[in-house]
């Protein structure tokens, strides 16, 4: 059963040329194209702490190094630390402490690290108040930051001064010309040029004052030395106790401190997470936008391909051997509430990739480059694949179907050569594959051509001027383009329904091919 | 009316104050100390010799404590598995250790094989497996999928409240193994 849910077996070819499972693909309803994480722009909506689910505005997050102030991770194993309560009973030896006190300490449920292990005193309040470690290089880093901020400021002023000077050179001949023409203006123009000269002089003075002198005096340059601190004397005599030495992961978890002994591990502030929204780079519409509330896992907009593209799944894995025809059964599922005519066409990679390139250059003005990584290279596809011929209809998704009678599918006049079974909005089809060579993983590819009914709010109808488009290799299925009568939702006046024919390349990984038929049966 | 353990299979000696549910699997010579709680579906199998369990131990559901004979060894050699006080055997752990001290925790689904000597205050984390013969140093913790080890300063706290609660609750819903009366012989416990 695992193959049914292994999303990586069946992958779709995104419009950018990357292969992704349907769960990793978005469908832009405005461009009517597939988009994936590679070809959308990612926008940061908010930062929040995954433990206390509090959101943090950007400036505060920058100050706190994108970490939560109240939640901690275990420095030993990385799990979240929980606050534990211990009740300190009255101590007969210390008469000053005669009442019960609540004391809090941090404890890890994974590796049982506690803040008491490193002698952090228990706190009397449940949250906050934990001592912070000063980074050892804090002073130096702060002075460096200050220095380079000053350098940046000086550079900026230099640039401005040059700009001003250039502007003055351009302006001054004109002003002199003008002053020669009209004597009355002469005095005023001279005074104005004097004033500007004075201003620039003053400006130069201020640069010299602010920028040059204090900069050099503030920063003490780093000194390189050949002398390296020697190893401690006992390094060769004392046995190493691994339980007391930090692992590399533990050291790098706190880059400021890099503790070498596990006795100096300090609780780590928890990293913030972000909620991000995705935007189509071509039409700038949102493809995914989460709700703002950190504790909500819902989306305001979620245009996952899962809701718009028929879901193709491998029904069961088949044994493959060279030269022997195998019948691969696929299931196709219609996720939309519209009737969906559908056909499987041969996939010709060179035609599709050419189309992808053309599409990207045509519809992306400006610097919106979409890089196609080298990993997008299509795998070698099996050439001898017999796809089911002709067109089949996928029933609309109906949530009540599973409670109704099972005979509803009689209304479809299915060609038994094409459709092997039909259940609600799913059909099964068989693809015949004849492997040609021994390989670890055999891939087949086909073009899923289907009619997609797009419902758009008519307010944005200007954008959705997408007629029936015919992409990819032209086929004999011209009847597909006309599409079925629009769904019932087209009756409402505010919604505009359009049907377009889409071609989605699907690549399926079938598994290993054994040497020959006789071997596999033996 | 009350069910009895099969005296031909096991001989369970329970100290007063222990809560040992009758539904558990008991095989061989087993001694259970005071304040120890054994859940209904725990398995305690003393195949290669007696198992002596101390006081205040908590043996949870499906925990297995087995004194197993090494394969192909002589049947006549007896080996006693001593378990100290205040240990916790969490759900579905399998313990075949050589000996166990005090205040140890065997977390859920942990496995401790033969030849492992568990000293005091040790924690074997969830799904951690110890198979090689070794001595777990005091207060050591084995945790995580990589079986990392660390040394903790304090021993795990005693589950006193939990034991007290189970002592109160379990008798209401389960038959218990009763402490033997000193006068009565082992095989003829009167069914009161
Ligand atoms: Zn893409
Ligand atoms: Zn937090
Ligand atoms: Zn931890
Ligand atoms: Zn778009």
XYZ file of C-alpha atoms and ligand atoms in Angstrom:
718
model
C 0.000 0.000 0.000
C 2.935 2.298 0.582
C 3.243 3.005 -3.141
C -0.193 4.646 -3.158
C 1.052 7.362 -0.870
C 4.617 7.603 -2.146
C 4.296 10.989 -3.744
C 7.623 10.722 -5.535
C 6.514 7.899 -7.811
C 4.266 10.093 -9.916
C 5.651 13.500 -10.742
C 4.399 16.357 -12.852
C 6.570 18.519 -15.044
C 6.178 22.086 -13.853
C 6.015 24.929 -16.349
C 9.583 25.815 -15.342
C 10.859 22.387 -16.302
C 11.258 20.891 -12.844
C 9.686 17.584 -11.903
C 7.721 17.691 -8.672
C 5.074 15.488 -7.051
C 1.565 16.896 -7.158
C 1.820 17.844 -3.491
C 4.676 20.212 -4.300
C 3.022 21.949 -7.214
C 0.716 24.939 -7.353
C -1.712 25.857 -10.056
C -1.983 29.503 -11.055
C -5.560 30.045 -12.150
C -4.684 33.332 -13.787
C -1.844 32.037 -15.957
C -3.512 28.600 -16.098
C -0.128 26.986 -15.574
C 1.623 24.813 -13.077
C 4.007 26.529 -10.710
C 6.363 25.046 -8.165
C 8.509 26.337 -5.347
C 11.267 26.971 -7.886
C 9.266 29.353 -10.032
C 7.223 31.345 -7.541
C 8.391 34.195 -5.368
C 8.435 33.453 -1.685
C 7.369 36.232 0.628
C 7.857 36.315 4.342
C 4.566 37.081 6.063
C 5.463 36.828 9.706
C 7.851 35.356 12.212
C 6.591 33.305 15.087
C 7.890 31.010 17.761
C 6.868 27.402 17.139
C 6.713 26.716 20.860
C 4.733 29.591 22.367
C 3.133 30.578 19.021
C 3.740 34.243 19.591
C 4.510 36.377 16.582
C 7.298 38.877 16.541
C 7.607 41.993 14.408
C 10.615 42.193 12.124
C 12.682 44.853 13.972
C 12.340 43.018 17.271
C 13.243 39.734 15.608
C 16.368 41.348 14.171
C 17.384 42.550 17.601
C 16.802 39.146 19.140
C 18.641 37.356 16.328
C 15.405 35.681 15.180
C 15.056 33.766 18.404
C 12.265 33.633 20.944
C 12.948 35.299 24.261
C 11.051 32.832 26.406
C 11.435 29.415 24.815
C 14.562 27.325 24.859
C 16.026 24.357 23.057
C 18.058 21.695 24.780
C 21.766 22.418 24.196
C 22.496 18.726 24.435
C 19.988 17.170 22.039
C 18.076 20.072 20.480
C 14.588 19.277 21.717
C 12.402 21.911 23.301
C 13.045 22.413 26.977
C 10.105 22.382 29.325
C 9.844 24.288 32.567
C 9.586 22.045 35.608
C 8.384 22.951 39.038
C 10.002 21.789 42.213
C 8.647 22.654 45.617
C 11.243 23.576 48.142
C 10.055 22.491 51.526
C 10.910 24.484 54.650
C 14.451 23.847 55.734
C 14.808 23.253 59.462
C 18.445 24.293 59.374
C 17.661 27.664 57.834
C 15.029 29.384 59.944
C 14.792 32.247 57.464
C 13.164 29.920 54.966
C 10.095 28.813 56.810
C 7.544 28.717 54.012
C 7.298 26.549 50.931
C 8.829 28.050 47.815
C 8.118 27.222 44.204
C 11.248 26.890 42.145
C 11.406 26.427 38.413
C 14.102 24.795 36.336
C 14.419 23.786 32.688
C 14.409 20.152 31.748
C 14.663 18.166 28.520
C 12.412 15.175 28.129
C 14.622 13.692 25.439
C 18.036 13.410 27.046
C 17.127 14.456 30.616
C 19.388 17.477 30.557
C 18.363 19.993 33.212
C 19.460 23.527 33.907
C 20.715 22.178 37.238
C 23.299 20.097 35.353
C 25.231 23.253 34.531
C 24.529 24.976 37.846
C 22.068 27.529 36.553
C 20.215 28.667 39.667
C 16.516 27.799 39.832
C 14.133 30.647 39.159
C 11.239 31.787 41.277
C 9.165 32.829 38.256
C 7.984 30.434 35.581
C 9.003 32.438 32.528
C 11.976 34.641 31.872
C 14.748 35.641 34.174
C 17.182 33.040 32.943
C 20.740 34.292 32.964
C 22.151 35.061 29.555
C 25.688 34.316 28.504
C 27.686 37.204 27.133
C 29.259 36.357 23.804
C 33.031 36.587 24.327
C 33.606 38.636 21.165
C 30.698 40.991 21.683
C 32.816 44.143 22.171
C 34.900 43.499 19.112
C 31.909 42.724 16.926
C 30.100 45.823 18.115
C 33.090 48.050 17.388
C 33.488 46.459 13.961
C 29.823 47.019 13.228
C 30.087 50.635 14.275
C 33.199 51.151 12.204
C 31.750 49.733 9.052
C 28.542 51.656 9.529
C 30.652 54.816 9.599
C 32.563 53.681 6.532
C 29.309 53.107 4.699
C 28.090 56.552 5.692
C 31.298 58.167 4.468
C 31.068 56.347 1.160
C 27.518 57.522 0.752
C 28.494 61.117 1.447
C 31.423 60.873 -0.963
C 29.093 59.713 -3.658
C 26.687 62.548 -2.950
C 29.483 65.083 -3.004
C 30.684 63.845 -6.375
C 27.158 64.063 -7.676
C 26.841 67.621 -6.426
C 30.178 68.587 -7.942
C 29.176 67.145 -11.303
C 25.918 69.028 -11.183
C 27.734 72.275 -10.361
C 30.151 71.902 -13.263
C 27.230 71.387 -15.559
C 25.300 74.318 -14.188
C 27.938 77.023 -13.785
C 28.686 77.898 -17.459
C 25.050 78.372 -18.070
C 24.667 80.674 -15.121
C 27.639 82.760 -16.258
C 26.192 83.001 -19.725
C 22.947 84.118 -18.301
C 24.636 86.673 -16.066
C 26.538 88.097 -19.083
C 23.272 88.584 -20.944
C 21.426 90.343 -18.233
C 23.505 92.641 -16.079
C 20.837 93.058 -13.502
C 20.921 89.384 -12.717
C 24.674 89.311 -12.349
C 24.878 90.176 -8.710
C 22.267 87.717 -7.625
C 23.764 84.869 -9.644
C 27.224 85.506 -8.252
C 25.881 85.555 -4.771
C 23.995 82.340 -5.385
C 27.081 80.590 -6.782
C 29.043 81.891 -3.821
C 26.466 80.511 -1.495
C 26.574 77.114 -3.162
C 30.379 77.128 -3.036
C 30.229 77.961 0.616
C 27.764 75.181 1.164
C 29.938 72.617 -0.560
C 32.970 73.835 1.398
C 31.050 73.458 4.588
C 29.999 70.041 3.461
C 33.595 69.043 2.833
C 34.476 70.326 6.260
C 31.787 68.238 7.864
C 32.911 65.111 6.031
C 36.434 65.666 7.191
C 35.228 66.208 10.680
C 32.780 63.381 10.972
C 34.231 60.755 8.691
C 37.977 60.677 8.394
C 39.492 61.451 11.744
C 37.423 59.432 14.226
C 37.180 56.430 11.932
C 40.864 55.633 11.968
C 41.231 56.234 15.662
C 38.332 54.010 16.699
C 39.191 50.732 15.121
C 42.110 48.706 16.327
C 42.957 46.404 13.451
C 43.026 42.703 14.082
C 46.472 41.357 14.722
C 47.606 38.136 13.181
C 50.023 36.118 15.221
C 52.002 33.023 14.439
C 51.908 31.907 18.034
C 49.106 29.439 18.679
C 48.000 28.559 22.144
C 49.513 25.211 23.069
C 47.571 22.137 24.038
C 46.828 21.698 27.714
C 49.401 19.604 29.569
C 47.028 16.836 30.513
C 45.769 16.182 27.010
C 48.043 13.172 26.541
C 47.809 11.839 30.064
C 44.126 12.136 30.956
C 41.687 9.686 29.393
C 38.957 11.282 27.299
C 35.514 10.961 28.850
C 33.199 11.286 25.892
C 30.209 12.032 28.095
C 31.881 15.274 29.195
C 33.037 16.518 25.794
C 30.645 18.293 23.461
C 29.999 16.892 20.034
C 30.516 19.076 16.979
C 26.750 19.529 16.627
C 26.451 20.655 20.220
C 29.281 23.148 19.773
C 27.927 24.608 16.569
C 24.449 24.951 18.007
C 25.697 28.008 19.861
C 28.193 29.582 17.482
C 29.029 32.484 19.819
C 30.174 30.280 22.664
C 31.195 26.983 21.068
C 31.507 25.194 24.405
C 33.930 22.297 24.456
C 32.825 20.825 27.784
C 29.295 19.601 28.306
C 29.363 21.287 31.704
C 29.240 24.663 29.954
C 26.215 23.981 27.767
C 23.645 26.711 28.152
C 19.991 26.637 27.096
C 19.541 27.971 23.573
C 16.845 30.404 22.635
C 14.450 28.822 20.223
C 14.652 29.806 16.563
C 11.660 31.582 15.103
C 9.829 30.106 12.136
C 8.211 32.066 9.351
C 4.896 31.878 7.604
C 5.357 32.631 3.963
C 3.075 33.304 1.084
C 3.809 32.323 -2.487
C 3.208 34.553 -5.464
C 3.192 33.719 -9.136
C 6.129 35.498 -10.740
C 4.343 36.032 -14.009
C 1.011 37.488 -12.963
C 1.843 38.407 -9.335
C -1.245 36.710 -7.971
C -1.014 34.895 -4.664
C -0.833 31.131 -4.960
C -0.656 30.429 -1.264
C -1.322 32.718 1.638
C -1.566 31.435 5.187
C -3.821 32.910 7.828
C -2.005 35.484 9.876
C -2.652 33.837 13.231
C 0.381 31.682 14.166
C -1.757 29.004 15.778
C -3.874 28.570 12.670
C -2.836 26.018 10.092
C -5.395 27.172 7.544
C -4.838 29.190 4.407
C -6.631 32.201 3.013
C -5.482 31.224 -0.455
C -4.176 27.801 -1.314
C -3.996 27.015 -5.002
C -2.376 23.624 -4.687
C -2.324 21.544 -7.839
C -3.999 18.882 -5.770
C -7.279 20.787 -6.055
C -7.085 21.503 -9.770
C -5.068 18.830 -11.572
C -6.271 15.243 -11.893
C -4.456 13.033 -9.439
C -2.596 10.185 -11.148
C -1.592 7.233 -9.021
C -0.013 3.882 -9.593
C -2.584 1.310 -8.478
C -0.086 -1.420 -7.763
C 3.562 -2.020 -8.593
C 4.115 -4.536 -11.384
C 7.057 -6.849 -11.944
C 8.971 -5.737 -15.025
C 11.270 -7.765 -17.212
C 13.022 -7.011 -20.475
C 10.982 -7.637 -23.604
C 7.841 -8.624 -21.758
C 4.800 -6.412 -21.923
C 3.594 -5.336 -18.488
C 0.176 -3.879 -17.805
C 0.509 -0.908 -15.498
C -2.745 0.155 -13.934
C -3.195 3.823 -13.125
C -6.002 5.589 -11.336
C -7.111 9.067 -12.330
C -9.085 11.196 -9.914
C -10.941 14.408 -10.638
C -10.612 16.872 -7.748
C -12.794 19.588 -9.317
C -16.586 19.920 -9.161
C -16.801 19.925 -12.964
C -17.028 17.177 -15.518
C -13.560 16.594 -16.903
C -12.847 15.119 -20.342
C -9.383 13.665 -20.356
C -6.969 11.869 -22.660
C -3.493 10.430 -22.407
C -1.135 11.482 -25.183
C 2.444 10.491 -25.877
C 4.927 12.799 -24.207
C 7.607 14.171 -26.473
C 10.161 15.802 -24.188
C 11.948 17.909 -26.800
C 8.720 19.607 -27.887
C 7.662 20.372 -24.355
C 10.999 21.762 -23.237
C 11.091 24.012 -26.282
C 7.678 25.258 -25.334
C 8.797 25.896 -21.756
C 11.704 28.057 -22.879
C 9.521 30.030 -25.234
C 6.903 30.555 -22.562
C 9.349 31.851 -20.014
C 11.014 34.350 -22.294
C 7.763 35.577 -23.759
C 5.830 36.175 -20.599
C 8.543 37.417 -18.268
C 9.495 40.989 -18.977
C 12.207 42.490 -16.849
C 14.613 40.648 -14.593
C 12.289 37.865 -13.465
C 14.572 34.996 -14.343
C 13.623 31.497 -13.541
C 16.583 29.250 -13.328
C 16.072 25.655 -14.171
C 18.448 23.608 -12.050
C 20.385 20.842 -13.685
C 18.558 18.273 -11.601
C 15.455 19.003 -13.623
C 16.852 16.860 -16.419
C 14.196 14.417 -17.393
C 15.021 10.788 -16.800
C 15.322 8.459 -19.725
C 11.766 7.542 -20.621
C 10.668 4.146 -21.835
C 9.767 4.486 -25.493
C 7.557 1.470 -26.039
C 4.507 2.564 -24.111
C 0.985 1.902 -25.332
C -1.387 4.472 -23.923
C -5.151 3.986 -23.850
C -6.634 5.538 -26.990
C -9.476 7.978 -27.066
C -11.116 10.231 -24.598
C -12.611 9.431 -21.225
C -14.753 11.436 -18.877
C -14.067 11.967 -15.212
C -17.154 12.550 -13.101
C -17.150 15.668 -10.936
C -16.091 15.318 -7.347
C -19.116 14.787 -5.180
C -18.652 14.472 -1.459
C -21.953 12.675 -1.090
C -21.117 10.059 -3.747
C -19.834 7.479 -1.330
C -23.164 7.439 0.467
C -25.237 7.149 -2.696
C -25.894 4.171 -4.957
C -22.985 2.643 -6.778
C -24.785 2.358 -10.120
C -24.408 6.008 -10.963
C -21.536 5.256 -13.303
C -23.889 3.632 -15.801
C -24.521 7.023 -17.313
C -21.017 6.968 -18.764
C -20.634 4.916 -21.905
C -17.111 3.775 -21.299
C -15.002 2.023 -23.831
C -13.822 -1.087 -21.942
C -10.590 -0.842 -23.902
C -9.890 2.454 -22.171
C -11.540 2.395 -18.786
C -10.939 -0.662 -16.652
C -13.038 0.489 -13.734
C -14.946 3.535 -12.588
C -15.854 4.618 -9.082
C -17.337 8.028 -8.248
C -14.851 10.593 -9.604
C -12.121 8.037 -10.247
C -11.354 5.825 -13.192
C -8.744 3.177 -13.768
C -6.779 2.940 -17.015
C -4.140 0.503 -18.159
C -0.877 1.432 -19.799
C 1.131 -1.292 -21.502
C 4.873 -1.001 -21.072
C 7.554 -3.130 -22.672
C 10.902 -2.517 -20.993
C 13.898 -2.614 -23.319
C 16.868 -2.818 -20.997
C 17.783 -3.766 -17.467
C 17.626 -0.733 -15.200
C 17.141 0.152 -11.568
C 14.258 2.456 -12.245
C 12.089 2.531 -15.343
C 10.311 5.777 -16.102
C 7.331 6.278 -18.342
C 5.951 9.615 -19.381
C 2.753 10.813 -20.986
C 0.894 14.006 -21.555
C -2.280 14.361 -19.535
C -4.617 16.441 -21.657
C -7.729 17.523 -19.820
C -10.356 20.209 -19.881
C -10.185 22.450 -16.873
C -13.173 24.559 -15.925
C -11.945 27.758 -14.388
C -14.278 29.805 -12.241
C -13.245 33.398 -11.907
C -14.948 36.223 -10.123
C -15.982 38.482 -12.975
C -14.443 41.534 -11.292
C -11.100 40.198 -12.449
C -12.406 39.016 -15.793
C -10.046 41.352 -17.599
C -7.163 39.179 -16.521
C -8.772 35.895 -17.396
C -8.944 36.382 -21.119
C -7.648 32.914 -21.676
C -9.277 31.129 -24.507
C -8.993 27.451 -25.201
C -5.276 27.013 -25.562
C -3.707 24.201 -27.451
C -0.249 23.357 -26.243
C 2.237 20.672 -26.974
C 2.088 18.326 -29.905
C -1.083 18.830 -31.886
C -3.261 15.800 -31.697
C -6.353 14.390 -33.234
C -8.406 15.335 -30.196
C -9.614 18.678 -31.437
C -13.010 18.019 -29.921
C -11.526 18.388 -26.461
C -11.056 22.111 -26.823
C -14.756 22.906 -27.046
C -15.300 21.410 -23.619
C -18.444 20.358 -21.833
C -21.278 22.667 -20.887
C -20.250 24.800 -17.956
C -21.036 23.687 -14.426
C -23.943 24.998 -12.378
C -21.770 27.641 -10.769
C -21.688 29.557 -14.050
C -25.343 30.441 -13.507
C -24.508 32.878 -10.736
C -23.829 36.218 -12.323
C -20.695 37.116 -10.363
C -18.727 34.056 -11.407
C -17.373 33.596 -14.867
C -16.665 30.087 -15.942
C -14.203 29.243 -18.665
C -13.048 25.931 -19.908
C -9.522 25.528 -21.131
C -7.627 22.506 -22.320
C -4.449 21.884 -20.453
C -1.546 19.561 -21.059
C 0.341 18.313 -18.056
C 3.360 16.074 -18.588
C 3.329 13.230 -16.070
C 6.376 11.076 -15.320
C 5.934 7.833 -13.416
C 8.678 5.797 -11.834
C 7.811 2.144 -12.267
C 10.668 0.378 -10.509
C 13.439 -2.003 -11.391
C 13.536 -4.100 -14.563
C 14.894 -7.620 -14.286
C 16.959 -9.271 -16.990
C 14.490 -11.544 -18.700
C 11.093 -13.118 -18.325
C 12.425 -16.586 -17.599
C 14.567 -15.276 -14.759
C 11.802 -13.377 -13.094
C 9.451 -16.318 -13.115
C 12.094 -18.736 -11.865
C -13.524 -17.180 43.635
C -10.287 -15.312 43.090
C -8.037 -16.624 40.396
C -4.710 -18.096 41.316
C -1.346 -18.280 39.656
C -0.460 -21.718 38.378
C 1.882 -23.111 41.041
C 3.358 -25.614 38.579
C 4.714 -22.781 36.435
C 5.676 -20.095 38.851
C 6.366 -19.372 42.447
C 5.745 -15.707 43.103
C 6.575 -14.356 46.527
C 5.046 -10.955 47.090
C 5.947 -8.745 50.034
C 3.181 -6.955 51.903
C 2.347 -3.594 50.367
C 3.181 -4.554 46.789
C 0.538 -4.355 44.054
C 1.043 -7.236 41.639
C -1.739 -7.861 39.146
C -2.651 -11.453 38.564
C -3.078 -11.169 34.773
C 0.656 -10.765 34.211
C 2.830 -13.565 32.892
C 4.930 -15.031 35.644
C 7.255 -17.963 35.097
C 9.736 -19.358 37.593
C 10.915 -18.201 40.969
C 10.022 -14.535 41.445
C 10.280 -12.374 44.552
C 8.685 -8.940 44.559
C 9.437 -6.336 47.235
C 7.184 -3.889 49.038
C 5.579 -0.900 47.271
C 6.411 -2.387 43.880
C 3.632 -2.140 41.263
C 3.327 -4.694 38.464
C 0.766 -3.865 35.775
C -1.672 -6.483 34.422
C 0.135 -7.292 31.185
C 3.734 -7.257 32.346
C 5.871 -10.356 31.796
C 8.401 -11.528 34.336
C 10.130 -14.699 33.231
C 12.685 -16.343 35.489
C 13.932 -19.076 33.179
C 17.594 -19.334 34.134
C 17.171 -18.713 37.829
C 15.226 -16.575 40.274
C 14.380 -12.902 39.746
C 14.455 -10.803 42.868
C 12.778 -7.421 42.534
C 13.343 -4.822 45.257
C 11.087 -2.121 46.657
C 9.287 0.742 44.984
C 9.715 -0.480 41.399
C 7.192 0.381 38.742
C 6.716 -2.270 36.048
C 4.351 -0.937 33.399
C 2.182 -2.594 30.772
C 3.919 -5.023 28.414
C 7.251 -4.547 30.099
C 9.299 -7.731 29.963
C 11.884 -8.690 32.542
C 13.536 -11.910 31.505
C 16.297 -13.903 33.150
C 17.177 -15.832 30.008
C 19.502 -18.758 29.713
C 22.201 -18.265 27.083
C 21.631 -20.577 24.139
C 23.248 -23.989 24.453
C 24.285 -23.490 28.043
C 23.973 -26.008 30.828
C 20.497 -26.172 32.344
C 21.833 -26.796 35.817
C 23.646 -23.453 36.136
C 21.455 -21.035 38.037
C 21.816 -17.307 37.772
C 19.911 -14.851 39.918
C 18.746 -11.537 38.427
C 18.764 -8.934 41.158
C 16.790 -5.752 40.638
C 17.267 -2.969 43.189
C 14.846 -0.314 44.372
C 12.866 2.479 42.704
C 13.400 1.432 39.111
C 10.891 2.253 36.394
C 10.249 -0.188 33.551
C 8.154 1.754 31.063
C 5.681 0.387 28.541
C 7.020 -2.350 26.241
C 10.597 -2.361 27.416
C 12.577 -5.576 27.324
C 15.157 -6.074 30.033
C 17.431 -9.095 30.126
C 20.232 -7.414 32.031
C 22.823 -9.115 34.202
C 21.885 -7.058 37.220
C 20.086 -3.810 37.881
C 20.802 -1.312 40.659
C 18.582 1.451 41.988
C 16.755 4.442 40.499
C 17.102 3.403 36.876
C 14.592 4.199 34.149
C 14.012 1.957 31.146
C 11.958 4.131 28.844
C 9.245 2.909 26.504
C 10.364 0.323 23.933
C 13.933 0.269 25.160
C 15.870 -2.988 25.039
C 18.640 -4.045 27.359
C 20.284 -7.281 26.332
C 22.157 -9.960 28.207
C 25.470 -9.083 29.738
C 24.579 -5.470 30.458
C 25.050 -4.415 34.060
C 22.991 -1.388 34.948
C 24.374 0.443 37.951
C 22.468 3.303 39.577
C 20.510 6.280 38.285
C 20.793 5.286 34.622
C 18.282 6.091 31.901
C 17.908 3.982 28.772
C 15.961 6.176 26.379
C 12.987 5.270 24.244
C 13.791 2.805 21.478
C 17.422 2.569 22.571
C 18.937 -0.875 22.375
C 21.919 -2.027 24.406
C 23.156 -5.466 23.377
C 26.913 -5.639 23.960
C 28.103 -6.737 27.402
C 28.958 -3.568 29.306
C 28.579 -1.787 32.594
C 26.437 1.353 32.495
C 28.203 3.890 34.703
C 26.203 5.628 37.389
C 23.842 8.375 36.220
C 24.501 7.753 32.555
C 21.804 8.491 29.990
C 21.483 6.763 26.628
C 19.182 8.709 24.343
C 18.151 9.363 20.788
C 18.307 7.392 17.570
C 22.104 7.616 17.590
C 22.341 6.207 21.114
C 24.228 9.230 22.356
C 25.398 9.106 25.934
C 25.648 11.720 28.560
C 26.189 11.922 32.252
C 23.564 13.560 34.405
C 24.118 15.203 37.726
C 20.984 14.081 39.483
C 19.343 10.701 39.503
C 15.879 10.397 38.032
C 13.300 11.294 40.650
C 11.446 8.514 42.415
C 7.902 8.060 41.091
C 6.424 8.072 44.605
C 3.166 9.810 43.743
C 2.531 7.553 40.777
C 3.201 4.433 42.855
C 0.870 5.630 45.569
C -1.866 6.317 43.042
C -1.493 2.939 41.348
C -1.477 1.230 44.739
C -4.863 2.745 45.368
C -6.396 2.321 41.926
C -5.243 -1.038 40.610
C -6.860 -3.174 43.370
C -10.251 -1.755 42.404
C -10.141 -3.256 38.928
C -7.760 -6.206 39.024
C -7.146 -9.384 40.945
C -3.899 -9.188 42.826
C -1.321 -11.743 43.791
C -1.638 -11.960 47.531
C 1.276 -12.156 49.907
C 1.724 -15.718 51.115
C 0.939 -16.600 54.661
C 4.028 -17.924 56.308
C 2.282 -20.980 57.735
C 0.733 -22.128 54.474
C 2.817 -24.115 52.017
C 3.371 -22.555 48.632
C 1.177 -24.920 46.631
C -1.862 -24.739 48.871
C -2.811 -21.115 49.174
C -6.418 -21.107 50.402
C -8.742 -19.476 47.969
C -10.452 -17.026 50.235
Zn 8.283 25.374 -11.474
Zn 8.543 31.094 22.243
Zn 17.954 17.233 25.496
Zn 0.205 33.435 -12.591
